[in-house]
PDB file of C-alpha atoms and ligand atoms in Angstrom:
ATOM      1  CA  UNK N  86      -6.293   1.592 -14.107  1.00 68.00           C
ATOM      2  CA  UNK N  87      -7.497   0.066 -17.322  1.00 75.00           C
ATOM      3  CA  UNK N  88     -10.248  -1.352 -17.866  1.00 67.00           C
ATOM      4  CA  UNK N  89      -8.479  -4.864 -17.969  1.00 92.00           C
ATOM      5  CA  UNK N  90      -6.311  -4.850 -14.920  1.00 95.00           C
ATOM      6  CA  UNK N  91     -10.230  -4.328 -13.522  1.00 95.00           C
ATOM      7  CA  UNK N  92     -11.330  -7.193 -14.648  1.00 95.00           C
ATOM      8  CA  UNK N  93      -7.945  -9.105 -13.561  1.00 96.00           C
ATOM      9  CA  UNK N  94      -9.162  -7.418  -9.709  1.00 96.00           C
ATOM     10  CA  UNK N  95     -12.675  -9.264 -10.150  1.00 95.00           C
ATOM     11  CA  UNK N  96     -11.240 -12.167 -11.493  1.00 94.00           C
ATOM     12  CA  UNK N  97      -8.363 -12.473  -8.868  1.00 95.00           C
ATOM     13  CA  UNK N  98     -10.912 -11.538  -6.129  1.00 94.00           C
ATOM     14  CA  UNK N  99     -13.364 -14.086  -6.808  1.00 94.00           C
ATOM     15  CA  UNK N 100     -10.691 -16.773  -6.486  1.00 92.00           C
ATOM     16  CA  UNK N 101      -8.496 -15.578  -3.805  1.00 91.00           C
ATOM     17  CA  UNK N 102     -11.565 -13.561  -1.142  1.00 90.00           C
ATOM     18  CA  UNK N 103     -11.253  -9.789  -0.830  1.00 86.00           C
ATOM     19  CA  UNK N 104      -9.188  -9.390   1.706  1.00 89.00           C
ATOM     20  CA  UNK N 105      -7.011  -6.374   1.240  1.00 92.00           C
ATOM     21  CA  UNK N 106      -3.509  -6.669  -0.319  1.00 97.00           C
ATOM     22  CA  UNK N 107      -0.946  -5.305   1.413  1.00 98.00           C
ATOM     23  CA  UNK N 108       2.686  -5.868  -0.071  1.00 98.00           C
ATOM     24  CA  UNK N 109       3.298  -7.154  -3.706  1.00 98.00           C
ATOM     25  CA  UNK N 110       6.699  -9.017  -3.804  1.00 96.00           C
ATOM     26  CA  UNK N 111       8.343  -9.484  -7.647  1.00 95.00           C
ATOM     27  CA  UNK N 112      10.207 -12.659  -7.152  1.00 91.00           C
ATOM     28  CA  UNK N 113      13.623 -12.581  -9.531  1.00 85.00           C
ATOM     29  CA  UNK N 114      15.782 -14.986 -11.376  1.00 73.00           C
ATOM     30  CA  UNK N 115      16.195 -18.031  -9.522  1.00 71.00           C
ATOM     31  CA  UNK N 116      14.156 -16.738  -6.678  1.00 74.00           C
ATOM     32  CA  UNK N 117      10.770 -18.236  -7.751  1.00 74.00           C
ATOM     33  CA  UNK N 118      10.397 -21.082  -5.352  1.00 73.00           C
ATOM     34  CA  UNK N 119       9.584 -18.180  -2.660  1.00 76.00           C
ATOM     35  CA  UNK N 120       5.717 -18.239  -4.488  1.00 83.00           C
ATOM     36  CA  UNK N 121       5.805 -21.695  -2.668  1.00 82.00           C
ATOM     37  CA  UNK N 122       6.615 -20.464   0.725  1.00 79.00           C
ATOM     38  CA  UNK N 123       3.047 -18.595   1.045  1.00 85.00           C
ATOM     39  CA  UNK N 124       0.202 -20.798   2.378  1.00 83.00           C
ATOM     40  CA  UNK N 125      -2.490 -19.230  -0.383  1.00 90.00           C
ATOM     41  CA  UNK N 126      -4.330 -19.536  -3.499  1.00 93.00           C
ATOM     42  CA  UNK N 127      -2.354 -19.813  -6.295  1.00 93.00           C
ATOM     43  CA  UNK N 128      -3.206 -18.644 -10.316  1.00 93.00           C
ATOM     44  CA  UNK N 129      -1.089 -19.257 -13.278  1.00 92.00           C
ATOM     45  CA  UNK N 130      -0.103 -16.117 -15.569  1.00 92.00           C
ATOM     46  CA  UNK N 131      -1.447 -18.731 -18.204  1.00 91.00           C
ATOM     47  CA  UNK N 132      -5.174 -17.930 -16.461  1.00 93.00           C
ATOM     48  CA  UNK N 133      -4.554 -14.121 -16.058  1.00 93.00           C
ATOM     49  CA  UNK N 134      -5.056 -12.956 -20.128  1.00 92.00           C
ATOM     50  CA  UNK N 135      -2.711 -10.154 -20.703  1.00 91.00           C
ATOM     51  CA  UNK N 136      -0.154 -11.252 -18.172  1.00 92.00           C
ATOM     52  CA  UNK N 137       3.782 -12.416 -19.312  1.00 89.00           C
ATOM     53  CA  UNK N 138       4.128 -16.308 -20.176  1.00 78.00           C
ATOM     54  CA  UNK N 139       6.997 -17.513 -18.970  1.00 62.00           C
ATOM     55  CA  UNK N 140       9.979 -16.221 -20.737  1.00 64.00           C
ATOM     56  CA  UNK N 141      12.391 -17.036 -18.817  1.00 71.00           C
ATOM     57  CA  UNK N 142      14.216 -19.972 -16.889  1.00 73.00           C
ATOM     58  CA  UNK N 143      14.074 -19.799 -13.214  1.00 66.00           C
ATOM     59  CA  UNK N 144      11.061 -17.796 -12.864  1.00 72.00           C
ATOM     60  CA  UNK N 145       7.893 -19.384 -11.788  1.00 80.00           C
ATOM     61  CA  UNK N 146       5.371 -17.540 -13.680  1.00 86.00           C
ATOM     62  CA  UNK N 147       2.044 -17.486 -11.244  1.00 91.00           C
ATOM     63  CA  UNK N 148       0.507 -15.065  -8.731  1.00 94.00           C
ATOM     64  CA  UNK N 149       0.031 -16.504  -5.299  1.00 95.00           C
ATOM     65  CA  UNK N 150      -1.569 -14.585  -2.878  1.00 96.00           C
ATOM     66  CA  UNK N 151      -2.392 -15.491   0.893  1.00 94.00           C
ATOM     67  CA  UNK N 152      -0.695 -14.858   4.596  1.00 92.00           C
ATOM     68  CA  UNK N 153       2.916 -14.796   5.097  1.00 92.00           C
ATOM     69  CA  UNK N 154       3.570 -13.920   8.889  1.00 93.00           C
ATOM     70  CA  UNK N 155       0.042 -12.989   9.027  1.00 92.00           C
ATOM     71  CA  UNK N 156       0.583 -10.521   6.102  1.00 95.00           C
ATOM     72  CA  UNK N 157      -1.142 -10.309   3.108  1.00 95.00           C
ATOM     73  CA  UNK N 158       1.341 -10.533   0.053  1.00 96.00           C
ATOM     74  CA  UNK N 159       0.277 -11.611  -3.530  1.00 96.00           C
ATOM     75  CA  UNK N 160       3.395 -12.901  -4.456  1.00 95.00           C
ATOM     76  CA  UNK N 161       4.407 -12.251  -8.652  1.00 94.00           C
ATOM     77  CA  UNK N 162       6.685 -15.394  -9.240  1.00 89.00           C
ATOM     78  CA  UNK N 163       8.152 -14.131 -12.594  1.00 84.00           C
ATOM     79  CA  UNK N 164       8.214 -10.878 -14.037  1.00 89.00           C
ATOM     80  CA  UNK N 165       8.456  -9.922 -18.091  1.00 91.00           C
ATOM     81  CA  UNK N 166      11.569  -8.558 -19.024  1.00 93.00           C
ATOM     82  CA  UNK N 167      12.630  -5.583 -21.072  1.00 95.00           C
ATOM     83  CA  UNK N 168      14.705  -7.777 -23.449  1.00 94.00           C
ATOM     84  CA  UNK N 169      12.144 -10.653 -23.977  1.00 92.00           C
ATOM     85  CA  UNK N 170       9.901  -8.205 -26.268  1.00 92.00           C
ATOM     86  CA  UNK N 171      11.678  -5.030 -26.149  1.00 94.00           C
ATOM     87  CA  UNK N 172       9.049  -3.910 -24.330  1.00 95.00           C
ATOM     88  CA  UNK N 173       9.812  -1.502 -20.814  1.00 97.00           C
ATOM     89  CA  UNK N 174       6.627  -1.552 -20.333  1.00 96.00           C
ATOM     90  CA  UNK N 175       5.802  -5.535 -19.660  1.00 94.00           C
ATOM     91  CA  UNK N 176       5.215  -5.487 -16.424  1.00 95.00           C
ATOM     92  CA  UNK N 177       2.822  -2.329 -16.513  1.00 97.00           C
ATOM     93  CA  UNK N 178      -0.473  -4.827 -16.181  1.00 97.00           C
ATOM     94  CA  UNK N 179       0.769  -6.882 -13.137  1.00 97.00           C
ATOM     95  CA  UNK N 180       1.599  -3.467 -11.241  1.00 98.00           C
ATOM     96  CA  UNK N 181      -1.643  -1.927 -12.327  1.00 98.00           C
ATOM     97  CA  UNK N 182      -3.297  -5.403 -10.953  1.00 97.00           C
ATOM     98  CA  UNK N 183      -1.413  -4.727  -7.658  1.00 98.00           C
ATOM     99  CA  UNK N 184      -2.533  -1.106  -6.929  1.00 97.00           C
ATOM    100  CA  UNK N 185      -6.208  -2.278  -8.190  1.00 97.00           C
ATOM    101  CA  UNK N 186      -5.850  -5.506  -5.205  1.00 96.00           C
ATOM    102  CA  UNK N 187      -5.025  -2.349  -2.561  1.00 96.00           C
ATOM    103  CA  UNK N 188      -1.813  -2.992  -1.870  1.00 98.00           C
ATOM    104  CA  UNK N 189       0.349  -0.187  -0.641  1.00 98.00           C
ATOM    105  CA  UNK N 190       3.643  -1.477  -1.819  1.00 98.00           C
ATOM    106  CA  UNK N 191       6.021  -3.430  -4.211  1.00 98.00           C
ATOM    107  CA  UNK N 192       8.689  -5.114  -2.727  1.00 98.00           C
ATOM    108  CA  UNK N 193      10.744  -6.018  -5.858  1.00 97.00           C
ATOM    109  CA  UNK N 194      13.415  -8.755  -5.627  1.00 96.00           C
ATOM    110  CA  UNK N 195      15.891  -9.757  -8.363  1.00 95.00           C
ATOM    111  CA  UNK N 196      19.696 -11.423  -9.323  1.00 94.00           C
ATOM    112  CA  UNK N 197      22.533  -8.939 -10.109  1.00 96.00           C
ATOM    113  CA  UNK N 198      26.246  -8.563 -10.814  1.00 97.00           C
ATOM    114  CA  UNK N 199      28.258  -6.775  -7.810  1.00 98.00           C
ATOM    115  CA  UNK N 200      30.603  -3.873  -8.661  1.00 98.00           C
ATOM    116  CA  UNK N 201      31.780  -4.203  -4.789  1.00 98.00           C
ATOM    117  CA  UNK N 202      34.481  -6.726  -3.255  1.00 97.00           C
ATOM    118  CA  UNK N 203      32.758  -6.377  -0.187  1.00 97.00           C
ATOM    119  CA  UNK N 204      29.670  -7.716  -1.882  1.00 97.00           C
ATOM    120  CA  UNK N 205      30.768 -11.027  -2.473  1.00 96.00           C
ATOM    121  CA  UNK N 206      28.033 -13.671  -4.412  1.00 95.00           C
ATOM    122  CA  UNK N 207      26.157 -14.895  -2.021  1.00 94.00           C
ATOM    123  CA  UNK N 208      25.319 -11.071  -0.739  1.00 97.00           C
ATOM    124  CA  UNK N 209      22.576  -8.947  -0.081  1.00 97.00           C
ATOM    125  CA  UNK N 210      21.722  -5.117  -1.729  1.00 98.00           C
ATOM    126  CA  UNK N 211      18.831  -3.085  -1.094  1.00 98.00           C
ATOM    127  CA  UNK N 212      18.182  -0.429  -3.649  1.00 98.00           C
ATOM    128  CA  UNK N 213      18.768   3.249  -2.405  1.00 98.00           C
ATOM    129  CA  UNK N 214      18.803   4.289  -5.859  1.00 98.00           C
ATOM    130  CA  UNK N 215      19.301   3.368  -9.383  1.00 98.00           C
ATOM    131  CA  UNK N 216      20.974   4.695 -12.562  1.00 98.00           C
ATOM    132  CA  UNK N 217      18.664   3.587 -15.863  1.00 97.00           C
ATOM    133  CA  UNK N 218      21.659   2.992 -18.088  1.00 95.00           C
ATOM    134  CA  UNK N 219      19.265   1.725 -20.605  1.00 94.00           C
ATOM    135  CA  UNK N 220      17.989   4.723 -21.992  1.00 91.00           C
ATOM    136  CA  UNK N 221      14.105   2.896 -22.210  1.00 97.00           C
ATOM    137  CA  UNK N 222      11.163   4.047 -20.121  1.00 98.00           C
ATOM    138  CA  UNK N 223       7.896   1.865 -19.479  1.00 98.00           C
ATOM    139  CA  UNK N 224       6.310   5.205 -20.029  1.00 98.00           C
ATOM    140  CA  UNK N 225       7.057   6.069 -22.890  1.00 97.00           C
ATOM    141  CA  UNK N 226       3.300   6.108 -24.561  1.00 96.00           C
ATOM    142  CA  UNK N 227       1.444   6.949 -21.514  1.00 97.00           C
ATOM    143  CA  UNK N 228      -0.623  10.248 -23.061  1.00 97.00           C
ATOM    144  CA  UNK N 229      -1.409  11.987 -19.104  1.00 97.00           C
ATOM    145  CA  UNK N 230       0.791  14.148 -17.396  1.00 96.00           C
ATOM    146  CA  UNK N 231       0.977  11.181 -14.726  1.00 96.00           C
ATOM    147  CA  UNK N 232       3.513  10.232 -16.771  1.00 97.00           C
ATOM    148  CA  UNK N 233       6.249  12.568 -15.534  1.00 98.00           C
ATOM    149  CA  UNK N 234       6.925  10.938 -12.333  1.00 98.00           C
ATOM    150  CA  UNK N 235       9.305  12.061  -9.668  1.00 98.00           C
ATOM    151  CA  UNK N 236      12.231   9.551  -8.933  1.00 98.00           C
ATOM    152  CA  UNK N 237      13.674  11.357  -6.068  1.00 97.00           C
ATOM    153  CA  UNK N 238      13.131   9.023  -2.928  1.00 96.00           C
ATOM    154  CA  UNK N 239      11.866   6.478  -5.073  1.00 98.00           C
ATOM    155  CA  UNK N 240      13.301   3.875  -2.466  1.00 98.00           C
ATOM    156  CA  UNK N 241      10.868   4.292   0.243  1.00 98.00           C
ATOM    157  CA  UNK N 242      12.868   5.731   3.288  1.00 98.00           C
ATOM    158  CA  UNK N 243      10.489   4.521   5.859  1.00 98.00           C
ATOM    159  CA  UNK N 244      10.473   0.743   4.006  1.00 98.00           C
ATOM    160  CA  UNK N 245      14.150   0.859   3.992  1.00 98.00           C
ATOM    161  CA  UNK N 246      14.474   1.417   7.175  1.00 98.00           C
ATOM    162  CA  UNK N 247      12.183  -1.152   8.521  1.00 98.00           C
ATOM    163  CA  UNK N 248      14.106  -3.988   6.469  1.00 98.00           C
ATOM    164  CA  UNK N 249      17.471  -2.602   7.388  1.00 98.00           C
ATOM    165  CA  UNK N 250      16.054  -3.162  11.257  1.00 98.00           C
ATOM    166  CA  UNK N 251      14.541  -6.534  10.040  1.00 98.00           C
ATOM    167  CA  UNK N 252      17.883  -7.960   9.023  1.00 98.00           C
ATOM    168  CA  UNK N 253      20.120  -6.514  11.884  1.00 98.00           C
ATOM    169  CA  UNK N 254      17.101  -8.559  14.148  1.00 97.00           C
ATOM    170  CA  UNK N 255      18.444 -11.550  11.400  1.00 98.00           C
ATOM    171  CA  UNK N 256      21.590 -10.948  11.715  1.00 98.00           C
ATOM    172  CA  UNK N 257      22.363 -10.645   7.935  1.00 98.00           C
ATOM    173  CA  UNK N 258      24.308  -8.094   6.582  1.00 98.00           C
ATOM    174  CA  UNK N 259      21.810  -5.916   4.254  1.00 98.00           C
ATOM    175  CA  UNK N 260      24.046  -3.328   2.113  1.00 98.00           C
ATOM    176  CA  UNK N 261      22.824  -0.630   0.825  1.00 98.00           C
ATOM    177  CA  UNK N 262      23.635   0.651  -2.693  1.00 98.00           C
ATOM    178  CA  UNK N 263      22.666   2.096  -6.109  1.00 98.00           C
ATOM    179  CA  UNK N 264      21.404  -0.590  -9.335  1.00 98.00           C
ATOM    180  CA  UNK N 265      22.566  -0.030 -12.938  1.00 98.00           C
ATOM    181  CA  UNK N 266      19.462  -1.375 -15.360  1.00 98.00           C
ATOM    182  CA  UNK N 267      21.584  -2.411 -18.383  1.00 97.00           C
ATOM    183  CA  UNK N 268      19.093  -3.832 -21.174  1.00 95.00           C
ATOM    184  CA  UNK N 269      20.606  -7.223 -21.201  1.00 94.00           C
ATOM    185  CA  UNK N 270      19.879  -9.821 -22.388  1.00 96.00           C
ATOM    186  CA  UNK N 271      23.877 -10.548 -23.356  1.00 97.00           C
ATOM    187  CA  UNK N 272      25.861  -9.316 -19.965  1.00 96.00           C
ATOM    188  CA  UNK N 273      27.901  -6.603 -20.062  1.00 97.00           C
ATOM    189  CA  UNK N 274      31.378  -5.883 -21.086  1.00 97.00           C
ATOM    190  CA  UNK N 275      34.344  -5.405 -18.451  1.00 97.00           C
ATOM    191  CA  UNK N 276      34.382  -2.046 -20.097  1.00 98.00           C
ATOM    192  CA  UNK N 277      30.730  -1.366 -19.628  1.00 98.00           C
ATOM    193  CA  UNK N 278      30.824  -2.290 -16.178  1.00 98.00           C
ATOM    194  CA  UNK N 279      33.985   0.508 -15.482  1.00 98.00           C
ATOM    195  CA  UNK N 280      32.060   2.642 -16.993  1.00 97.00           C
ATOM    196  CA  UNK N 281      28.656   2.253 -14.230  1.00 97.00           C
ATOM    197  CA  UNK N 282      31.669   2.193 -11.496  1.00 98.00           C
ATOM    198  CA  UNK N 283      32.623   5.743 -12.377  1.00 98.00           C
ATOM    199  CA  UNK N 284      29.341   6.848 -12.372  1.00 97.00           C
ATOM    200  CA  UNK N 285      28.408   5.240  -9.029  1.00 98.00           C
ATOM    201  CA  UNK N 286      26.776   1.965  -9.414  1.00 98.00           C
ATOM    202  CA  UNK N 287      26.999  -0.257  -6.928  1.00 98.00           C
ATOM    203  CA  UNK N 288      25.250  -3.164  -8.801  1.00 98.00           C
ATOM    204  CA  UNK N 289      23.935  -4.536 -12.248  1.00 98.00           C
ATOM    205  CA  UNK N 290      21.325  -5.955 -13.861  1.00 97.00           C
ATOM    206  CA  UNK N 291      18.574  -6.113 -16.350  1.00 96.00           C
ATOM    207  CA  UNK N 292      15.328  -5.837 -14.435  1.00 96.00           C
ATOM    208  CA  UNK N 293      13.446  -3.582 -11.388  1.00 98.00           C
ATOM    209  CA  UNK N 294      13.939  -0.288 -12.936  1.00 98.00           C
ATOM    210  CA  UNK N 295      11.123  -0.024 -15.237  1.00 98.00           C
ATOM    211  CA  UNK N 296       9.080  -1.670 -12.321  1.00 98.00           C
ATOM    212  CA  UNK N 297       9.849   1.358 -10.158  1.00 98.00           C
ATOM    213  CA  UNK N 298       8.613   3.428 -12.842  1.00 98.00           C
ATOM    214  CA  UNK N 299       5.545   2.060 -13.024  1.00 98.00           C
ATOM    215  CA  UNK N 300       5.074   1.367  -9.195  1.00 98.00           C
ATOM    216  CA  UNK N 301       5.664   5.105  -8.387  1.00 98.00           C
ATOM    217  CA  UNK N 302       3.554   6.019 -11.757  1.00 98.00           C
ATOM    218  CA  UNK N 303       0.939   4.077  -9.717  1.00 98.00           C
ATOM    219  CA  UNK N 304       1.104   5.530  -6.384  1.00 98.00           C
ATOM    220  CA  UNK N 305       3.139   2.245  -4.463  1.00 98.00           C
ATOM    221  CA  UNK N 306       5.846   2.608  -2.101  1.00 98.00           C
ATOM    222  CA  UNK N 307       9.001   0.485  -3.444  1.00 98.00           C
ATOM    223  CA  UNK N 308      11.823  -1.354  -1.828  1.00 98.00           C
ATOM    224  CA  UNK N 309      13.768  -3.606  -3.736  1.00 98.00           C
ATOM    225  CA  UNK N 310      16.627  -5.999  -3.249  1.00 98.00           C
ATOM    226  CA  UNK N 311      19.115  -7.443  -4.977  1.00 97.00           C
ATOM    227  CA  UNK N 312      21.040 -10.759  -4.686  1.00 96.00           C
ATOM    228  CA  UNK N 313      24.971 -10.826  -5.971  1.00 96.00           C
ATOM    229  CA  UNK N 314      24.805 -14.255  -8.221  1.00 94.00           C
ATOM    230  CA  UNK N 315      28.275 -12.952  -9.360  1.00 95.00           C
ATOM    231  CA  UNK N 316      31.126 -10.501  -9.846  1.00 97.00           C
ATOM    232  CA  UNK N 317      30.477  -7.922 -12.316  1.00 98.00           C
ATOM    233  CA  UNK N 318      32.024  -8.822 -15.888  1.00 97.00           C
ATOM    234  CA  UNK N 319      35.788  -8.487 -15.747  1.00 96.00           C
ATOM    235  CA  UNK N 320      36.052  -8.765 -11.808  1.00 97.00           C
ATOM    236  CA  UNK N 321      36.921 -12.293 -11.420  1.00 94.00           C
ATOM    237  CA  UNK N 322      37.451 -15.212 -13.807  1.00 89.00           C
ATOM    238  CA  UNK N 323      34.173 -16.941 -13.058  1.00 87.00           C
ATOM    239  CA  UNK N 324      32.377 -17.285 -16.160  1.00 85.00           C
ATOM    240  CA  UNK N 325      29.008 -14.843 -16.206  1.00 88.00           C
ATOM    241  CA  UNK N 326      26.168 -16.964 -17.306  1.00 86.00           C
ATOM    242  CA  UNK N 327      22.438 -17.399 -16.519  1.00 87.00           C
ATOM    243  CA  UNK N 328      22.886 -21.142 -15.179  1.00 87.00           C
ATOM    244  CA  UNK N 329      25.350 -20.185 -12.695  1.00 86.00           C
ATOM    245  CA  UNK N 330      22.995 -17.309 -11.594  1.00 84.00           C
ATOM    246  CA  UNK N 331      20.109 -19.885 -11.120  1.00 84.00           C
ATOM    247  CA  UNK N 332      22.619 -21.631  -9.056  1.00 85.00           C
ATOM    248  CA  UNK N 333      23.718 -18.854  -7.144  1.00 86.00           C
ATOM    249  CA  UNK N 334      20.332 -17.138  -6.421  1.00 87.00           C
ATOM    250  CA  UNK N 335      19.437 -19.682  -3.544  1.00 87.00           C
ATOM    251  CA  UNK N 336      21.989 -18.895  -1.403  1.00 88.00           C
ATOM    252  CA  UNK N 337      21.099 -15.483  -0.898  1.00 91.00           C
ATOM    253  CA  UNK N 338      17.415 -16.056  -1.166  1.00 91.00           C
ATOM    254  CA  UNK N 339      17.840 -18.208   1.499  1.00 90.00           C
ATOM    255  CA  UNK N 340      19.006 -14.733   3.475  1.00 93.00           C
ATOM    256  CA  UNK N 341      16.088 -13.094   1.653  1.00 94.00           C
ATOM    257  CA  UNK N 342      13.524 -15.066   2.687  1.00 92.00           C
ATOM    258  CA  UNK N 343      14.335 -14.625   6.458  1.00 93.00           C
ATOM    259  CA  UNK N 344      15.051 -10.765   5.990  1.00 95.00           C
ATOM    260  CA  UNK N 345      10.914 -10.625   4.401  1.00 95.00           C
ATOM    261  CA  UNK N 346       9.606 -12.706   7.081  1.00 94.00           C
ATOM    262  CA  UNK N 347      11.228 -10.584   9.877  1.00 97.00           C
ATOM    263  CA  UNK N 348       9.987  -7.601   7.707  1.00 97.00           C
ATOM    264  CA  UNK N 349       6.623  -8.676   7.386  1.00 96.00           C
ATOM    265  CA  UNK N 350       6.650  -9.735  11.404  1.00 96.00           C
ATOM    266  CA  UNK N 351       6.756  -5.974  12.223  1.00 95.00           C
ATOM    267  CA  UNK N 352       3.915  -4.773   9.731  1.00 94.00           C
TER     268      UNK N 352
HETATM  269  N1  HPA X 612      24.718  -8.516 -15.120  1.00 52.59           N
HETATM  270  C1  HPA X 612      23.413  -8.331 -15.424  1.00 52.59           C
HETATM  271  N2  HPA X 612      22.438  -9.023 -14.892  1.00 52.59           N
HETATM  272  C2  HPA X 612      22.759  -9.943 -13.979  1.00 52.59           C
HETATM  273  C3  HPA X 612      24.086 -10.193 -13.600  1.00 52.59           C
HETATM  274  C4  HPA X 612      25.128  -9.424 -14.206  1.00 52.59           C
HETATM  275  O1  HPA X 612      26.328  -9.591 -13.929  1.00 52.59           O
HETATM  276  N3  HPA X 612      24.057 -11.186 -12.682  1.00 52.59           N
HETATM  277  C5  HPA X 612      22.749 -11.522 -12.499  1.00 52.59           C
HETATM  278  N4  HPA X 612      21.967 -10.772 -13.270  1.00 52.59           N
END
């Protein structure tokens, strides 16, 4: 860990107790009212130097950490993106922050395009895999030989598992599938998006890849879920756009939030 994610620890510690982190959750586009769902202390990126400002609309940029069903989360309301700064590697001091709090994994949330018509808007995908279609790496830099991480399994089986249970208990329907990580930030072309279908994807979007990276570069188990705001380009004749994404996201973070708690309930 560096030497300022350490102090970050301290700092975050002295405000928020020591209890022992358990789960980090990366709240996505339109999803960052969920930091207001956990009773806990709550600190701005603003107050945490070397974390992202607030790039983007619909994120709520602080770190709130506390109890949800008698778990402890610290909950990431926004997350840097790839495109804000062309840099993969933004969210490398939040994740380094999370392994240095204890926790043993990153639950990773975000708003995608859906390659399936039987994942209409609205749905849910958990990540089994994911294709980096990007060609970028958050490690790229990192001088150890930590940096040549395994991505086989990255999508913990026994975390999968346990919120595939947690939503049958829900009864929401939880698909599984595999995540294309397109740069962004213009959305794709309908000829981009055959061109993911061939090669398996499931799903699109422009975060959670390089977050995996760096989560399994740091020793956490990942899940991660996706919420369809929309049809992939060239799949229907609603326009792709980031409003109607914020506009979309609640519906399935609605579903989300129920899947966690029932998730959480069993931990
Ligand atoms: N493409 C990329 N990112 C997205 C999309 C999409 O269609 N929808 C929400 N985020």
């Amino acid at each position: 860990m560096s030497r300022n994610a350490d102090e970050l620890v301290d700092l975050i510690r002295e405000k928020t107790g020591s209890a022992k982190v358990r789960y980090g959750l990366i709240l996505g586009s339109g999803l960052g009212h969920l930091a207001d769902a956990i009773n806990g202390v709550s600190v701005d990126y603003a107050d945490l130097p070397g974390f992202p400002h607030a790039g983007v609309s619909g994120h709520n940029p602080r770190l709130v950490i506390g109890d949800l069903e008698g778990v402890r989360v610290a909950v990431f309301g926004g997350r840097a993106h790839y495109y804000e700064k062309g840099r993969a590697d933004a969210m490398r001091l939040p994740l380094e922050v999370l392994a240095g709090l204890g926790a043993e994994a990153m639950i990773a949330t975000n708003a995608a395009g859906s390659l399936r018509e039987d994942m209409p808007p609205g749905s849910l995908m958990m990540l089994n895999d994911h294709i980096n279609f990007s060609g970028m790496n958050p490690l790229i830099g990192e001088p150890t030989d930590a940096r040549f991480v395994s991505m086989v399994d990255a999508y913990d089986r026994d975390l999968r598992n346990a919120l595939l249970t947690a939503a049958g208990e829900e009864n929401e329907i939880l698909d599984e599938g595999i995540y294309a990580w397109y740069s962004g930030p213009s959305f794709e072309t309908p000829a981009e998006i055959n061109a993911i279908r061939i090669l398996g994807a499931d799903a699109v979007g422009m975060s959670t890849v390089p977050e995996v990276i760096l989560a399994r570069f740091l020793g956490l188990k990942v899940a991660a879920i996706s919420i369809v705001t929309n049809m992939a380009a060239g799949m229907s004749d609603e326009t792709i756009s980031h409003e109607h994404t914020k506009e979309m996201a609640p519906i399935g973070a609605a579903k989300l939030e129920k899947v966690l708690r029932a998730f959480l309930r069993t931990r």
